[in-house]
Coordinates of C-alpha atoms in Angstrom, one line a residue:
X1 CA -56.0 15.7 -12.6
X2 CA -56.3 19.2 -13.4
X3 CA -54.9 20.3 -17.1
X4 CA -51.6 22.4 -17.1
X5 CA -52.2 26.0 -16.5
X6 CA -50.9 28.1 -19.9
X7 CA -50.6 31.7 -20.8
X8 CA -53.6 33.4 -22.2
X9 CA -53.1 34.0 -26.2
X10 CA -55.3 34.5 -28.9
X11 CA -58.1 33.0 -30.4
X12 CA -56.3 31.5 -33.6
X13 CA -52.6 31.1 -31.5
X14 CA -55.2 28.9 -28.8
X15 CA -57.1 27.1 -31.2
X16 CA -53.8 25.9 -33.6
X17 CA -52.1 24.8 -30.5
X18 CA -55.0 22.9 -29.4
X19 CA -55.4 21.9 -32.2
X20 CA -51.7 19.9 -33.0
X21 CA -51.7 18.4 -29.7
X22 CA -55.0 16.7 -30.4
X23 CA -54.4 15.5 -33.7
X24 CA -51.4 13.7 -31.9
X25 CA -52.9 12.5 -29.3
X26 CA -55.5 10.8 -31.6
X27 CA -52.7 9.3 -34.0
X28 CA -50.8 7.6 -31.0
X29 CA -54.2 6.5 -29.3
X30 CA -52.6 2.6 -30.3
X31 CA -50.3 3.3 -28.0
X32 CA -53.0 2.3 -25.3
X33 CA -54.4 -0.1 -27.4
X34 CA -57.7 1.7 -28.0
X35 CA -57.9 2.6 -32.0
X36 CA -60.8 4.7 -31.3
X37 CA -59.3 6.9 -29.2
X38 CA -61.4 6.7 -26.2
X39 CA -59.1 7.1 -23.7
X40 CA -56.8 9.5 -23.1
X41 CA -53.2 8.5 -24.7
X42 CA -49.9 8.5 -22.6
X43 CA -46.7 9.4 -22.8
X44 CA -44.2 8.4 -20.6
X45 CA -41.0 10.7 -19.5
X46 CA -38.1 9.3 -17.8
X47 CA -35.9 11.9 -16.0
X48 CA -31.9 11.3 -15.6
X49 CA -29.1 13.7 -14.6
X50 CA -26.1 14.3 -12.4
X51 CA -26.6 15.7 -8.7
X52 CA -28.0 19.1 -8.1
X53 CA -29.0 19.2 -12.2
X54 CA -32.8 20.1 -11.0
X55 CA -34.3 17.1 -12.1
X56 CA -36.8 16.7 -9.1
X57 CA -37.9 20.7 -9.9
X58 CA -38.4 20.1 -13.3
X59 CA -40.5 16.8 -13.1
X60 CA -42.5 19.1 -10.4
X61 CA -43.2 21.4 -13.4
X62 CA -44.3 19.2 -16.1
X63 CA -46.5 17.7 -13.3
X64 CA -47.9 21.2 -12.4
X65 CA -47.2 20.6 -8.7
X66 CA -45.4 19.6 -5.9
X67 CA -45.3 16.0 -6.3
X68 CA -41.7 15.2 -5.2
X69 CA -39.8 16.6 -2.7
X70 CA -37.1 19.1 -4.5
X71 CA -35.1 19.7 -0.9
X72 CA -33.8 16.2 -0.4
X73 CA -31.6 13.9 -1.9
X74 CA -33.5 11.5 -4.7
X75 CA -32.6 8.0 -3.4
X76 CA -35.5 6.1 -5.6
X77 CA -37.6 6.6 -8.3
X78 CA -40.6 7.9 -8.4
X79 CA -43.7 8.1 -10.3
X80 CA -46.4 11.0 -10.9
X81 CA -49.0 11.8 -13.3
X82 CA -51.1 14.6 -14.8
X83 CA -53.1 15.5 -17.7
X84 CA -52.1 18.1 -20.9
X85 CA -54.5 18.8 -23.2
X86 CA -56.2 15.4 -22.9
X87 CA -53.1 13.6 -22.7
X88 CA -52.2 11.2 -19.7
X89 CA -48.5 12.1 -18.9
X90 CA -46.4 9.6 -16.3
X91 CA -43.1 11.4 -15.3
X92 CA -40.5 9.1 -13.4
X93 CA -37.9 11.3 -11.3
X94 CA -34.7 8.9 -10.5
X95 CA -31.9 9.4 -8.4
X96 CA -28.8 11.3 -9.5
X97 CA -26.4 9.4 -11.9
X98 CA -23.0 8.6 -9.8
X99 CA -20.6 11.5 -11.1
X100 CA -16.8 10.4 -9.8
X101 CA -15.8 14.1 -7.4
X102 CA -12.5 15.8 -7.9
X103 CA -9.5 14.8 -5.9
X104 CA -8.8 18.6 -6.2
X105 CA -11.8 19.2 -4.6
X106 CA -11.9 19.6 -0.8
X107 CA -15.9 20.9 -0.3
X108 CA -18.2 19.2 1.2
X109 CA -21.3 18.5 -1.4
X110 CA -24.5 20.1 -0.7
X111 CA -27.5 17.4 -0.1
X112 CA -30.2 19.1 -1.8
X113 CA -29.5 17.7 -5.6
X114 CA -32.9 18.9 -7.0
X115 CA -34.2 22.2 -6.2
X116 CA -33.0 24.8 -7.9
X117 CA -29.2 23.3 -9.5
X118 CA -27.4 26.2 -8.1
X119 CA -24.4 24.9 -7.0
X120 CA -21.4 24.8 -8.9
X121 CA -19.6 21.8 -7.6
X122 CA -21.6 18.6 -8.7
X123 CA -19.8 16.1 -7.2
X124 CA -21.7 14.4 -4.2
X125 CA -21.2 11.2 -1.9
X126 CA -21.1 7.9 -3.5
X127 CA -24.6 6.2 -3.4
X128 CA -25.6 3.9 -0.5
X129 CA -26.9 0.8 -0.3
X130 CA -30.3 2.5 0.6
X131 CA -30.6 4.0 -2.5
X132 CA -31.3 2.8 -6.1
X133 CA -29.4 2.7 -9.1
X134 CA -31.5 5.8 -11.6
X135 CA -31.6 3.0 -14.5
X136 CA -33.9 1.0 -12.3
X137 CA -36.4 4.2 -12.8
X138 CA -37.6 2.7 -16.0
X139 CA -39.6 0.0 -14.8
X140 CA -41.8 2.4 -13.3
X141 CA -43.4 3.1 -16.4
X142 CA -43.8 0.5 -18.3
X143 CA -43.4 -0.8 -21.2
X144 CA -40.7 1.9 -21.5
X145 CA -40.5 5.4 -22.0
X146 CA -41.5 7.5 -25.0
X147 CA -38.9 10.6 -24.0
X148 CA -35.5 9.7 -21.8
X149 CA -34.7 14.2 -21.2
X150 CA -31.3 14.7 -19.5
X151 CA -31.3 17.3 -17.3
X152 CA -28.3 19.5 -17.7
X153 CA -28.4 22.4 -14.9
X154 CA -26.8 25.7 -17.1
X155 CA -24.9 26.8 -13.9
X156 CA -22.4 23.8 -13.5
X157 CA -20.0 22.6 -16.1
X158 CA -20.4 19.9 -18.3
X159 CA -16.9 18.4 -18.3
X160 CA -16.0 14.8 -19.5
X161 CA -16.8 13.3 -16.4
X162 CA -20.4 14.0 -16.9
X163 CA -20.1 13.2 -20.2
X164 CA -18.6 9.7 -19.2
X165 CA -21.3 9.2 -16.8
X166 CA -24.0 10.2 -19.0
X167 CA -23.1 7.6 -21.0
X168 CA -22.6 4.4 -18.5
X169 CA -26.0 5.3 -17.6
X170 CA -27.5 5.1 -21.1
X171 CA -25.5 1.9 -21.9
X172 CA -27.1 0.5 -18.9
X173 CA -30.7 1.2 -19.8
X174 CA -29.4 -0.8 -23.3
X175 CA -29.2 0.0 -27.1
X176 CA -31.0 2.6 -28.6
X177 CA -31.5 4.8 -25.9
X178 CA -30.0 8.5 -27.9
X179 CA -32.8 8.0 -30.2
X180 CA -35.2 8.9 -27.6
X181 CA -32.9 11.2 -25.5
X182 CA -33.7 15.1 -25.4
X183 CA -31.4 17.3 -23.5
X184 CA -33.6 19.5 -20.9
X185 CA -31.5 22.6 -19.4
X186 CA -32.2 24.3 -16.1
X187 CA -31.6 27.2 -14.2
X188 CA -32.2 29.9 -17.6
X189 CA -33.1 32.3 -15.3
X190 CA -29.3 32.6 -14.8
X191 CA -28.5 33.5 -18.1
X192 CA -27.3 36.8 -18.4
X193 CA -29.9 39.1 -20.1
X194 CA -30.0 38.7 -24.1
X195 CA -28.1 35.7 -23.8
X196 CA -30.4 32.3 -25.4
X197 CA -29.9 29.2 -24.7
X198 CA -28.4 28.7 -28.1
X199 CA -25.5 31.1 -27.4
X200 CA -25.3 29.1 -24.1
X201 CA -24.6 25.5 -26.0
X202 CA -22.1 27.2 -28.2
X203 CA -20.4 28.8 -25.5
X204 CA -19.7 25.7 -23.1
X205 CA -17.7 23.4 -25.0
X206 CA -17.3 20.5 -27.0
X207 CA -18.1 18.0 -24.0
X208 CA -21.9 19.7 -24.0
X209 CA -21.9 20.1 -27.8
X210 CA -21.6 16.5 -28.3
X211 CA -24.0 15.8 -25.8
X212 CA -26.7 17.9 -27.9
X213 CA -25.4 15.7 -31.3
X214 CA -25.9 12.3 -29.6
X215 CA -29.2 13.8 -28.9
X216 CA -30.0 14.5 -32.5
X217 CA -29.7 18.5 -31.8
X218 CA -32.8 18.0 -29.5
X219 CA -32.9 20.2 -26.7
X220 CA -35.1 22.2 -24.6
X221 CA -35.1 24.7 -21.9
X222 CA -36.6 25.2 -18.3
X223 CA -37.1 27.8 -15.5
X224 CA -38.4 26.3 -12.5
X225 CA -39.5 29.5 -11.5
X226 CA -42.2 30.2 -13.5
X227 CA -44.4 27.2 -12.4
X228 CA -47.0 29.1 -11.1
X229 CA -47.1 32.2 -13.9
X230 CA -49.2 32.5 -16.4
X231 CA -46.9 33.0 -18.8
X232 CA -45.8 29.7 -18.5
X233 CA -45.9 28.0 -21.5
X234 CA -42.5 25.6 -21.2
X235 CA -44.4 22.7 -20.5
X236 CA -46.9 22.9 -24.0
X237 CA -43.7 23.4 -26.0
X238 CA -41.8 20.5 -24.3
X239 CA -44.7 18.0 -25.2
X240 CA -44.7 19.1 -29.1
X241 CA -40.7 18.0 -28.9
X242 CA -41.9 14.6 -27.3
X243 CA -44.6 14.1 -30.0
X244 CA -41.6 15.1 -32.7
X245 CA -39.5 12.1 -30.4
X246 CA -42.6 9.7 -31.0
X247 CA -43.4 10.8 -34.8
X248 CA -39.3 9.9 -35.7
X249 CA -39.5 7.1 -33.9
X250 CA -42.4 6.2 -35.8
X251 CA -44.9 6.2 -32.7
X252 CA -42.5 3.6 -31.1
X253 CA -41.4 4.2 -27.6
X254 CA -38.1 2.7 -25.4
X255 CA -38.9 -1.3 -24.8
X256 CA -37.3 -1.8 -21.3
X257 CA -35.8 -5.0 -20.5
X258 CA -36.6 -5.4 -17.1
X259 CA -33.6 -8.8 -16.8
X260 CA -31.3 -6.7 -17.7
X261 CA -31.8 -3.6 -15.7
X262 CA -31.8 -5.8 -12.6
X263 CA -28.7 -7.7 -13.0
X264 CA -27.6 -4.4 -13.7
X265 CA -28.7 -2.9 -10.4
X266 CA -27.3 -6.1 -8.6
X267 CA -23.7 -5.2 -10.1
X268 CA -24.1 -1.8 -9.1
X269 CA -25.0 -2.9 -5.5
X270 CA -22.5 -5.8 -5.0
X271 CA -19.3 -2.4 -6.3
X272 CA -20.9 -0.7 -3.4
X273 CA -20.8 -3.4 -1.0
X274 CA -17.5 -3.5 -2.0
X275 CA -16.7 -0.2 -1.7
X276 CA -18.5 0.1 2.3
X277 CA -16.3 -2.8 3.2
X278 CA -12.8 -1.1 2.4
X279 CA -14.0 2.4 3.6
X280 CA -14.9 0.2 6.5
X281 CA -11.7 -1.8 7.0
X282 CA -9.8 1.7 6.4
X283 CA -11.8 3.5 9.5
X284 CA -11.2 0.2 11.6
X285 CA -7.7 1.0 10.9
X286 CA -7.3 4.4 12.0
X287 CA -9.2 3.0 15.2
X288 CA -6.7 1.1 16.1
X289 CA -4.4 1.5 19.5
X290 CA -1.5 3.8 18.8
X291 CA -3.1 5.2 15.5
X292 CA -2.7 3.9 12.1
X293 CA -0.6 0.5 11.7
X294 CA 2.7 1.4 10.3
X295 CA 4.0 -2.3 10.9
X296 CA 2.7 -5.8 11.5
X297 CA 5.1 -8.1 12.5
X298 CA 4.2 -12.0 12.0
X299 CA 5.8 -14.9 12.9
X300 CA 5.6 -18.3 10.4
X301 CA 4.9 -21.5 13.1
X302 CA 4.2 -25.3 11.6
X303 CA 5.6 -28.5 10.7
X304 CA 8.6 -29.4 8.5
X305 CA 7.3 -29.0 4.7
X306 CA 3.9 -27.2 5.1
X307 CA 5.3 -24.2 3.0
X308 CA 5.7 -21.7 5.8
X309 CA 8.4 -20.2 3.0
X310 CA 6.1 -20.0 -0.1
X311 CA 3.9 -18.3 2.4
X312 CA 6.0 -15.6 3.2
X313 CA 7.2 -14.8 0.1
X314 CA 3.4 -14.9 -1.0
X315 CA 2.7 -12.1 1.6
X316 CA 5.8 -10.5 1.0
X317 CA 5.1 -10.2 -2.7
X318 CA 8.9 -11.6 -3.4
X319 CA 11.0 -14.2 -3.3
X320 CA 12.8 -13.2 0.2
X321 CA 12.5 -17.2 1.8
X322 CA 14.3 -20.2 0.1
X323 CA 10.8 -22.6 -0.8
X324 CA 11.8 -26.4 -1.7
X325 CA 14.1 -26.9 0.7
X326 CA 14.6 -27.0 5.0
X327 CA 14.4 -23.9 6.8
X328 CA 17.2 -24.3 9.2
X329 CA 17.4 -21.5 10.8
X330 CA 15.1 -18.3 11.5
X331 CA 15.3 -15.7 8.8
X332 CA 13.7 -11.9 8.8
X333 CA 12.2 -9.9 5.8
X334 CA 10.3 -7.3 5.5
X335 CA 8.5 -4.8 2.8
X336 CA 5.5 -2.9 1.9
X337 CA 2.3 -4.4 1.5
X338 CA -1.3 -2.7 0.6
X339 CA 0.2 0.3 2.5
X340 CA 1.8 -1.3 5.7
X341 CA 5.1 -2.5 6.4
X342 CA 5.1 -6.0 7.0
X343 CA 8.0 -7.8 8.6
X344 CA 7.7 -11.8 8.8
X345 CA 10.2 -14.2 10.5
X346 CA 10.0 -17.5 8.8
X347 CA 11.4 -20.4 11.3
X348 CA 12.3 -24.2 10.7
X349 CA 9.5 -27.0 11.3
X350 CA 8.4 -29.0 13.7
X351 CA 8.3 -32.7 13.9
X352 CA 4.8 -33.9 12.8
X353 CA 3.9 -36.1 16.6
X354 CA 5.7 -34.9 19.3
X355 CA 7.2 -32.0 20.6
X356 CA 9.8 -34.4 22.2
X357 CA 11.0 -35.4 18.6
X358 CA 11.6 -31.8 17.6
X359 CA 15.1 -31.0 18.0
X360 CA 16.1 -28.7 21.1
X361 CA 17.8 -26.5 18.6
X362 CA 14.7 -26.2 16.4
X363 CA 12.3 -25.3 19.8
X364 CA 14.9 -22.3 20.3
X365 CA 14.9 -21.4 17.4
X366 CA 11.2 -20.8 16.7
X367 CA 11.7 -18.5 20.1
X368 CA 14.2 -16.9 18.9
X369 CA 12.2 -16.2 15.8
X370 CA 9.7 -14.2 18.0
X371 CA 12.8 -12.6 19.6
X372 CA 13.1 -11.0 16.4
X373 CA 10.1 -9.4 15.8
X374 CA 10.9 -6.7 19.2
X375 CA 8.6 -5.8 21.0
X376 CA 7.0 -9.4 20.0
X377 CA 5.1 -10.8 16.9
X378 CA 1.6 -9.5 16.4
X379 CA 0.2 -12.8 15.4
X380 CA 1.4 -16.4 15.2
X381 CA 0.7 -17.6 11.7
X382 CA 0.7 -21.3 12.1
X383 CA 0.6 -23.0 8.6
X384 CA -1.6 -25.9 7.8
X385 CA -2.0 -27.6 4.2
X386 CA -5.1 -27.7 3.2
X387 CA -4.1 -31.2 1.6
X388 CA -3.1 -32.9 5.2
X389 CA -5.8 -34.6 7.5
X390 CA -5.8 -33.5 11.0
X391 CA -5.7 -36.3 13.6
X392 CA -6.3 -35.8 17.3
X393 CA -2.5 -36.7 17.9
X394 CA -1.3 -34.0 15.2
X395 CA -3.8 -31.6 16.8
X396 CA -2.1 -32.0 20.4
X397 CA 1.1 -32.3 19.1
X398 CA 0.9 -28.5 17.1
X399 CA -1.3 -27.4 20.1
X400 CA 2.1 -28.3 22.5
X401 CA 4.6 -27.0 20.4
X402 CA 2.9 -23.5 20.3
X403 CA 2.1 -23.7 24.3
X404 CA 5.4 -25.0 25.3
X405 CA 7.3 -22.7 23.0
X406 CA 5.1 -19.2 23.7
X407 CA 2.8 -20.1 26.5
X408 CA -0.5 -20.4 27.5
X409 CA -1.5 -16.6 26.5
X410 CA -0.1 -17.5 22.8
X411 CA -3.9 -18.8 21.3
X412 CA -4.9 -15.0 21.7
X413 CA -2.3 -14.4 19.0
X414 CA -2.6 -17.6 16.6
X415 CA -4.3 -17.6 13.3
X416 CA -4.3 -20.8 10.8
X417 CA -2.9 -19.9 7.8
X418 CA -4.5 -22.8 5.1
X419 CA -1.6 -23.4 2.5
X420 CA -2.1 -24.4 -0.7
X421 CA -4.8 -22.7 -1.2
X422 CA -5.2 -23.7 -5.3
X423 CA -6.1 -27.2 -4.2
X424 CA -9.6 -26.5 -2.7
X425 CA -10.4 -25.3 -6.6
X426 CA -13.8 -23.7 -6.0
X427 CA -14.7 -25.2 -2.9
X428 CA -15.3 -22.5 0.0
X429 CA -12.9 -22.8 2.8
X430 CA -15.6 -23.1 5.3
X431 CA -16.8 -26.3 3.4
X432 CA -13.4 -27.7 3.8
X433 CA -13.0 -27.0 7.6
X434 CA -16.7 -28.9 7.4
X435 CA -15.3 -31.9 5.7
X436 CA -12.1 -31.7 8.0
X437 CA -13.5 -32.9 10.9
X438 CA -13.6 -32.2 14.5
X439 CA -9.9 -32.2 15.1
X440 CA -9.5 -29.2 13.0
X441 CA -12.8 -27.5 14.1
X442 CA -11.3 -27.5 17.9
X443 CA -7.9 -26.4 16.6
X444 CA -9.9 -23.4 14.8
X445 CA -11.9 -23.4 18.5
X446 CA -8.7 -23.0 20.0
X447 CA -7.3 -19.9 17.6
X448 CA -10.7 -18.4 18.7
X449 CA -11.6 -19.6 14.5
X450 CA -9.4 -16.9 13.4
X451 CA -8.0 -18.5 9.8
X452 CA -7.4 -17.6 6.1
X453 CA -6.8 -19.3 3.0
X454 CA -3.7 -18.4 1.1
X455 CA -2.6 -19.9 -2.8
X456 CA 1.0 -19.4 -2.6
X457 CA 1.0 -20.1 -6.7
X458 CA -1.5 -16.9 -7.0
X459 CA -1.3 -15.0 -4.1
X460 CA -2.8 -11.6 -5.9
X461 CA -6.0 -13.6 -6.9
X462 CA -9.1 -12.5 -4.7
X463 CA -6.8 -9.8 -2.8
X464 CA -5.7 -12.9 -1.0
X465 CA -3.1 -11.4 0.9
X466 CA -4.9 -7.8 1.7
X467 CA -8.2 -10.1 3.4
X468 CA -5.2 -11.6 5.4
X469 CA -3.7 -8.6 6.4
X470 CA -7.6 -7.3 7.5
X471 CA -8.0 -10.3 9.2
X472 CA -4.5 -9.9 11.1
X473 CA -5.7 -6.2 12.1
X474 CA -9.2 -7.8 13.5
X475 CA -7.2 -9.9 15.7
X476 CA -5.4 -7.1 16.6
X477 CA -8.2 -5.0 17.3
X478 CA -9.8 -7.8 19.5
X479 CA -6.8 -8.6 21.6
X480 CA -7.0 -4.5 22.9
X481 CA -4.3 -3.4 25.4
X482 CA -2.6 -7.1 24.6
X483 CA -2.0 -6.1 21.1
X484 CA 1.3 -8.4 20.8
X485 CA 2.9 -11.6 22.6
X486 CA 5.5 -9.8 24.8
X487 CA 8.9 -11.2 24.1
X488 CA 9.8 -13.9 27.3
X489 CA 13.3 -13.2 29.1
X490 CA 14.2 -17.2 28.5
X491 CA 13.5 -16.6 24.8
X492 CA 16.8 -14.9 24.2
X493 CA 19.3 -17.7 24.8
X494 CA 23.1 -17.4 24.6
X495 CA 23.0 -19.9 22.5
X496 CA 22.6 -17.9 19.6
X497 CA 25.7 -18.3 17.8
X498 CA 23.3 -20.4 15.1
X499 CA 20.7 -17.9 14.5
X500 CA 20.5 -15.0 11.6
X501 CA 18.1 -12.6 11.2
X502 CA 20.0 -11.4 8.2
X503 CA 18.8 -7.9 8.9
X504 CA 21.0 -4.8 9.8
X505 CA 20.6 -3.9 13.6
X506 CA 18.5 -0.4 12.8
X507 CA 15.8 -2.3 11.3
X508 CA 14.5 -3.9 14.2
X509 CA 10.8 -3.2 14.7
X510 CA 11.0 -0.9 18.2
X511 CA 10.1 1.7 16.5
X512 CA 6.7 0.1 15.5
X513 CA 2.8 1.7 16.3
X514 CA 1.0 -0.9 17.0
X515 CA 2.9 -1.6 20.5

C-alpha cells in the first residue's frame, strides 16, 4: 500500500524525520522475528471510544483512506492496513464502548457514531445481540497491540460516566492496559481560534484530566478533515508517540489473552440476553387486552397439605396465609408485586382420591374462593409437591375436582404450580417432569404444559416469583377475549355464612384491567 501522503518541508526537516522513524523501525524489527530487518516491522493500533467519539474517521486517517464506513454504526471490529515510512501499520476499529444514557435525557441518539463526533449527546441504544463486545477487537491483531488510543471527541463532555465506562473496558481487555493507552482527541477543528488542545484538557475537568494521567500525560490530537491536505502531518507525529509507547515499554507490546476476552464477550452477551427478554416481557405487557395489567387475580387449588399457604405468602412477599396448619376456609390478600397488584385467594384442600371424599363444604368453598376474585380468577394455580408421585388415580382425582368444581372451560385457566421447589436442588424442572412419569406429563397435557417451579423457603432466588407472574401474563395473553374464568351463578351459594374473605367490601377486584 501506498505510503501516507505528508506536507512538503525541507531538505534537513525531511531527512531528520525520515531519518527517526527508520532508526525505529530497525530497532523493533524482532518484533517480526527478523533481526536483520528485512521486512517491514509492524505496529499494531487498537481503537476504543464511546459512540459518535470519531473513532471510525480517525482509523480512516491513519489508514490514508476510506477503509471503514464512518456513516454507520460500528457493530464489529475491523481490520485495515497501510504502510508509513516503511512501517507495516494494522489499525483495528471496534464498536463503541456501552455508555449508560441519561434518564434526563429524552432525544433520540443519532446512529452515525463515527464520522465526524459532532453530536453532543453520546448516549446511544444499548448493544444487540448482533453486535460485538469492542474488547473482542484485540484478537484481530494478534499477539496484541503495541498502542490502545482512546478516542475522546472534544465536542461532547467527558463526565464520569465515560470515565466509568472507559474503565470497565480496559479492565476487560486485562492488567496493564494504561501503560499502552494514549488519549487521541477529535473534532480540533471545533476549537475556537487560538485555543490548543492543552488549554482544552485544562479547561474540561477533572473527569478528562485524569483520564490524560492514567494515560501517563500521553495525548494526541486529530482533525479528520485534513485527510486529503498536504499539510497533513497528524499521522507522522502520531507514530513518533507510538514508537515513544514501544521504547517505555521496552519494545514490548499488549499480550492479549484470547480465554479471557471470550468469556468476557459471553458475559456480555448472556446481560444482553437478559436485558431483550425483560424489554420483551414489558412490550408483551403493554400488548395486553385492556392495556397494561394493573391486577392479576389467582386462585390457590390442590390437596390438603401441598403448601397452597407457603405459596401465597411466597408470591405475596409476606406472611398474609397461616402455613403449618389446615386452611379451613377461603381467605383473600393482596399486594404489590414487580409492579402489579396481585390478589390471591388461598382455599382449603382436597381429599387426595376422590372428589366424593371431599367434604361438600370444602367443594363450595373452593367456588366460593373464585367468587372472590370478581369478575373471576385469571388463572387457577393448582399446587403440586414436587416430592409426591403422581398416580393415574391422583391424576383423575385432581383432574375431577377442578372440572366438577369450575367446568370444563377451567384447563384454559390452570397452571401447575411445583412446590417445594428447594428439593429438586439443581436438577431442572423439566428433568423432573421427565422422571415423573406419564401421569404428570398428561396432567401438564391437560394445563396446555403451562407450569412453574416455586421454593417457598427462597422465593426471591432466580426471580422465582416475577418468571411466574410472566408466565401467568403468557397464559393470559393466549387465552385472548377469554382472559378470565367468568364467575358461575351456582358459585355464589347462600350458604355462605362460613366463608371470609377478610377484605373490606371496596377492595374487590371490579375495578381490574385485565377483564
Amino acid at each position: 500500500m501506498e505510503a501516507r501522503r505528508r506536507r512538503r518541508r525541507g531538505p534537513e526537516e525531511e531527512e531528520a524525520r525520515g531519518s527517526t522513524l527508520k532508526m525505529a523501525a530497525m530497532s523493533s524489527a524482532s518484533d517480526t522475528g527478523d533481526h536483520r530487518g528485512r521486512h517491514p516491522p509492524e505496529r499494531r493500533l487498537l481503537i476504543l471510544g464511546g459512540p459518535r467519539s470519531g473513532k471510525t474517521s480517525s482509523a480512516n486517517t491513519i489508514l490514508g483512506d476510506e477503509m471503514f464506513d464512518a456513516g454507520t454504526e460500528t457493530t464489529h471490529s475491523n481490520v485495515g492496513q497501510t504502510e508509513i515510512y516503511g512501517r507495516r501499520v494494522t489499525v483495528v476499529d471496534t464498536p463503541s464502548w456501552a455508555i449508560p444514557a441519561d434518564p434526563e435525557d429524552d432525544e433520540e441518539p443519532d446512529t452515525d457514531d463515527n464520522a465526524g463526533a459532532e453530536s453532543d449527546s453520546p448516549a446511544r441504544p444499548p448493544p444487540s445481540l448482533d453486535s460485538e463486545g469492542p474488547c473482542m477487537g484485540a484478537i484481530l491483531c494478534p499477539p496484541g497491540p503495541h498502542a490502545i488510543l482512546l478516542v475522546v471527541s472534544i465536542t461532547q463532555p467527558f463526565s464520569d460516566r465515560e470515565r466509568k465506562a472507559a474503565e470497565e473496558q480496559l479492565g476487560a481487555l486485562g492488567g496493564g492496559t494504561w501503560r499502552y493507552c494514549m488519549v487521541l482527541f477529535t473534532g480540533v477543528d471545533k476549537l475556537p481560534k487560538g485555543v490548543f488542545i492543552e488549554e482544552h484538557i485544562t479547561n474540561t475537568g477533572e473527569t478528562l484530566q485524569w483520564l490524560v494521567e492514567r494515560c501517563g500525560s500521553r495525548y494526541h490530537a486529530f482533525d479528520n478533515t485534513l485527510k486529503d491536505s498536504e499539510e497533513n502531518t497528524q499521522v507522522p507525529e502520531l507514530m513518533e508517540k507510538v514508537e515513544e509507547i514501544v521504547t517505555d515499554n521496552q519494545g514490548w507490546y499488549f499480550e492479549v489473552n484470547e480465554l479471557i476476552l471470550l468469556e468476557e464477550e459471553q458475559a456480555r452477551r448472556a446481560l444482553e440476553e437478559e436485558r431483550m427478554r425483560m424489554e420483551e416481557h414489558a412490550r408483551q405487557r403493554e400488548q395486553m387486552i385492556g392495556g397494561p395489567p394493573r391486577e392479576l387475580r389467582l386462585l390457590l387449588l390442590g390437596w390438603k397439605g401441598v403448601g397452597k399457604s407457603s405459596v401465597g405468602n411466597s408470591i405475596l412477599g409476606r406472611r398474609f396465609f397461616e402455613s403449618g396448619q389446615e386452611t379451613e376456609l377461603c381467605l383473600r390478600r393482596q399486594a404489590l408485586v414487580c409492579g402489579r397488584r396481585i390478589t390471591i385467594v388461598d382455599t382449603p384442600g382436597w381429599d387426595w382420591f376422590s372428589v366424593s371424599r371431599t367434604p361438600k363444604r370444602i367443594r363450595q368453598e373452593s367456588q366460593r374462593g373464585a367468587a372472590l376474585l370478581r369478575p373471576g380468577p385469571h388463572t387457577l394455580l393448582l399446587v403440586l409437591p414436587v416430592v409426591s408421585s403422581l398416580t393415574a388415580r391422583k391424576r383423575r382425582t385432581l383432574l375431577a375436582h377442578i372440572e366438577t368444581l369450575f367446568g370444563d372451560n377451567a384447563c384454559l385457566h390452570t397452571m401447575v404450580l411445583f412446590s417445594c421447589g428447594d428439593w429438586l436442588g439443581h436438577t431442572p424442572i423439566e428433568e423432573h417432569i421427565l422422571r415423573g412419569g406419564r401421569e404428570l406429563q398428561r396432567l401438564l397435557e391437560y394445563c396446555g404444559n403451562y407450569y412453574h417451579v416455586l421454593d417457598s423457603k427462597t422465593p426471591s432466588k432466580d426471580r422465582s416469583v416475577s418468571l411466574l407472574l410472566d408466565r401467568i401474563e403468557e397464559m393470559i395473553r393466549e387465552n385472548g377475549d377469554r382472559a378470565f374464568l367468568p364467575i358461575q351463578t351456582e358459585w355464589l351459594s347462600e350458604e355462605s355464612s362460613y366463608s371470609s374473605d377478610n377484605t373490606e367490601p371496596e377492595d374487590d377486584c371490579r375495578g381490574c384491567q385485565l377483564q
